[in-house]
Each structure stands twice: as C-alpha cells, then as structure tokens.
Amino acid sequence: MLKKSVLIAGQHATSISLEKEFFEALRQIAAEKQQSLNQIITEIDSERTTENLSSALRIYVLNYYRQKSVAPEGTC
C-alpha cells in the first residue's frame, strides 16, 4: 500500500492510500488522456458518489478498464 499526497483542483491537498498497481493504472490512464495524475484525480473526485476518495479511485480504474475491454478500438 502506498500513501501519496495529491492536490485536488490545484488548491486542496489530501492523502490517498492505494496499492502500487492502482497508482500505476491511474498514471497510465492519465497519460492516455494526456492529463497529469492530479488532474485525473480531481476529475474523479468531482464525479465520485462514495465518501472515500481512495475507493472512488479504485472503482474508476476498474470501470475504465472494463469499459475499455468491451469498447471498440479508439473509443475510450
């Protein structure tokens, strides 16, 4: 489990704890979307329906790859 400090919306600092694999997946998703890690986390934070940000990040990664596995090439 890794604990990282992130900046949400460029102004709110918080810490998140995630497994290394989830951090790597988030970095990969951010790169694919041409965003920084903080930008992708800010996006997820603004749309989350759970109280826990770390849980919301895990769910986002899971849903991203689920959607990508069934979507036609180039639509994610």
PDB file of C-alpha atoms in Angstrom:
ATOM      1  CA  MET A   1       0.000   0.000   0.000  1.00  0.00           C
ATOM      2  CA  LEU A   2       1.373   3.391  -0.982  1.00  0.00           C
ATOM      3  CA  LYS A   3       0.339   6.686   0.555  1.00  0.00           C
ATOM      4  CA  LYS A   4       0.638   9.776  -1.647  1.00  0.00           C
ATOM      5  CA  SER A   5      -0.207  13.433  -1.225  1.00  0.00           C
ATOM      6  CA  VAL A   6      -2.177  14.900  -4.114  1.00  0.00           C
ATOM      7  CA  LEU A   7      -3.502  18.339  -4.950  1.00  0.00           C
ATOM      8  CA  ILE A   8      -7.166  18.433  -5.916  1.00  0.00           C
ATOM      9  CA  ALA A   9      -8.353  21.265  -8.167  1.00  0.00           C
ATOM     10  CA  GLY A  10      -4.972  22.913  -7.708  1.00  0.00           C
ATOM     11  CA  GLN A  11      -5.810  24.000  -4.181  1.00  0.00           C
ATOM     12  CA  HIS A  12      -6.872  21.205  -1.813  1.00  0.00           C
ATOM     13  CA  ALA A  13      -4.122  18.884  -0.579  1.00  0.00           C
ATOM     14  CA  THR A  14      -5.110  15.417   0.595  1.00  0.00           C
ATOM     15  CA  SER A  15      -3.543  11.998   1.053  1.00  0.00           C
ATOM     16  CA  ILE A  16      -4.664   8.828  -0.635  1.00  0.00           C
ATOM     17  CA  SER A  17      -3.655   5.246   0.027  1.00  0.00           C
ATOM     18  CA  LEU A  18      -3.678   2.812  -2.857  1.00  0.00           C
ATOM     19  CA  GLU A  19      -1.964  -0.363  -3.882  1.00  0.00           C
ATOM     20  CA  LYS A  20       1.002   0.171  -6.194  1.00  0.00           C
ATOM     21  CA  GLU A  21      -0.884  -1.405  -9.087  1.00  0.00           C
ATOM     22  CA  PHE A  22      -3.719   1.117  -8.807  1.00  0.00           C
ATOM     23  CA  PHE A  23      -1.279   4.048  -8.795  1.00  0.00           C
ATOM     24  CA  GLU A  24       0.376   2.624 -11.904  1.00  0.00           C
ATOM     25  CA  ALA A  25      -3.011   2.178 -13.594  1.00  0.00           C
ATOM     26  CA  LEU A  26      -4.019   5.759 -12.743  1.00  0.00           C
ATOM     27  CA  ARG A  27      -0.739   7.066 -14.166  1.00  0.00           C
ATOM     28  CA  GLN A  28      -1.321   5.071 -17.343  1.00  0.00           C
ATOM     29  CA  ILE A  29      -4.891   6.351 -17.674  1.00  0.00           C
ATOM     30  CA  ALA A  30      -3.724   9.932 -17.097  1.00  0.00           C
ATOM     31  CA  ALA A  31      -1.064   9.509 -19.795  1.00  0.00           C
ATOM     32  CA  GLU A  32      -3.614   8.075 -22.241  1.00  0.00           C
ATOM     33  CA  LYS A  33      -5.876  11.071 -21.569  1.00  0.00           C
ATOM     34  CA  GLN A  34      -2.894  13.467 -21.720  1.00  0.00           C
ATOM     35  CA  GLN A  35      -3.568  14.675 -18.175  1.00  0.00           C
ATOM     36  CA  SER A  36      -1.496  14.865 -15.023  1.00  0.00           C
ATOM     37  CA  LEU A  37      -2.161  12.484 -12.154  1.00  0.00           C
ATOM     38  CA  ASN A  38      -3.568  15.403 -10.126  1.00  0.00           C
ATOM     39  CA  GLN A  39      -5.903  16.335 -12.991  1.00  0.00           C
ATOM     40  CA  ILE A  40      -7.326  12.826 -13.296  1.00  0.00           C
ATOM     41  CA  ILE A  41      -7.756  12.577  -9.510  1.00  0.00           C
ATOM     42  CA  THR A  42      -9.511  15.971  -9.468  1.00  0.00           C
ATOM     43  CA  GLU A  43     -11.873  14.738 -12.201  1.00  0.00           C
ATOM     44  CA  ILE A  44     -12.637  11.538 -10.289  1.00  0.00           C
ATOM     45  CA  ASP A  45     -13.100  13.483  -7.038  1.00  0.00           C
ATOM     46  CA  SER A  46     -15.633  15.838  -8.635  1.00  0.00           C
ATOM     47  CA  GLU A  47     -17.718  12.938 -10.004  1.00  0.00           C
ATOM     48  CA  ARG A  48     -17.489  10.425  -7.167  1.00  0.00           C
ATOM     49  CA  THR A  49     -20.517   9.057  -5.356  1.00  0.00           C
ATOM     50  CA  THR A  50     -18.614   7.431  -2.482  1.00  0.00           C
ATOM     51  CA  GLU A  51     -17.256   9.213   0.579  1.00  0.00           C
ATOM     52  CA  ASN A  52     -13.819   7.646   0.338  1.00  0.00           C
ATOM     53  CA  LEU A  53     -11.587   9.042  -2.414  1.00  0.00           C
ATOM     54  CA  SER A  54      -9.288   6.008  -2.451  1.00  0.00           C
ATOM     55  CA  SER A  55     -12.292   3.753  -3.038  1.00  0.00           C
ATOM     56  CA  ALA A  56     -13.545   6.060  -5.789  1.00  0.00           C
ATOM     57  CA  LEU A  57     -10.138   5.836  -7.489  1.00  0.00           C
ATOM     58  CA  ARG A  58     -10.159   2.038  -7.402  1.00  0.00           C
ATOM     59  CA  ILE A  59     -13.692   1.931  -8.810  1.00  0.00           C
ATOM     60  CA  TYR A  60     -12.720   4.388 -11.554  1.00  0.00           C
ATOM     61  CA  VAL A  61      -9.756   2.240 -12.597  1.00  0.00           C
ATOM     62  CA  LEU A  62     -11.889  -0.912 -12.599  1.00  0.00           C
ATOM     63  CA  ASN A  63     -14.649   0.723 -14.647  1.00  0.00           C
ATOM     64  CA  TYR A  64     -12.171   2.334 -17.047  1.00  0.00           C
ATOM     65  CA  TYR A  65     -10.590  -0.986 -17.948  1.00  0.00           C
ATOM     66  CA  ARG A  66     -13.936  -2.809 -18.025  1.00  0.00           C
ATOM     67  CA  GLN A  67     -15.261  -0.237 -20.477  1.00  0.00           C
ATOM     68  CA  LYS A  68     -12.062  -0.341 -22.497  1.00  0.00           C
ATOM     69  CA  SER A  69     -12.235  -4.128 -22.792  1.00  0.00           C
ATOM     70  CA  VAL A  70     -15.682  -4.011 -24.400  1.00  0.00           C
ATOM     71  CA  ALA A  71     -15.420  -0.737 -26.363  1.00  0.00           C
ATOM     72  CA  PRO A  72     -14.311  -0.752 -29.990  1.00  0.00           C
ATOM     73  CA  GLU A  73     -10.672   0.256 -30.548  1.00  0.00           C
ATOM     74  CA  GLY A  74     -10.075   4.008 -30.267  1.00  0.00           C
ATOM     75  CA  THR A  75     -13.297   4.967 -28.482  1.00  0.00           C
ATOM     76  CA  CYS A  76     -12.000   5.245 -24.866  1.00  0.00           C
TER      77      CYS A  76
END
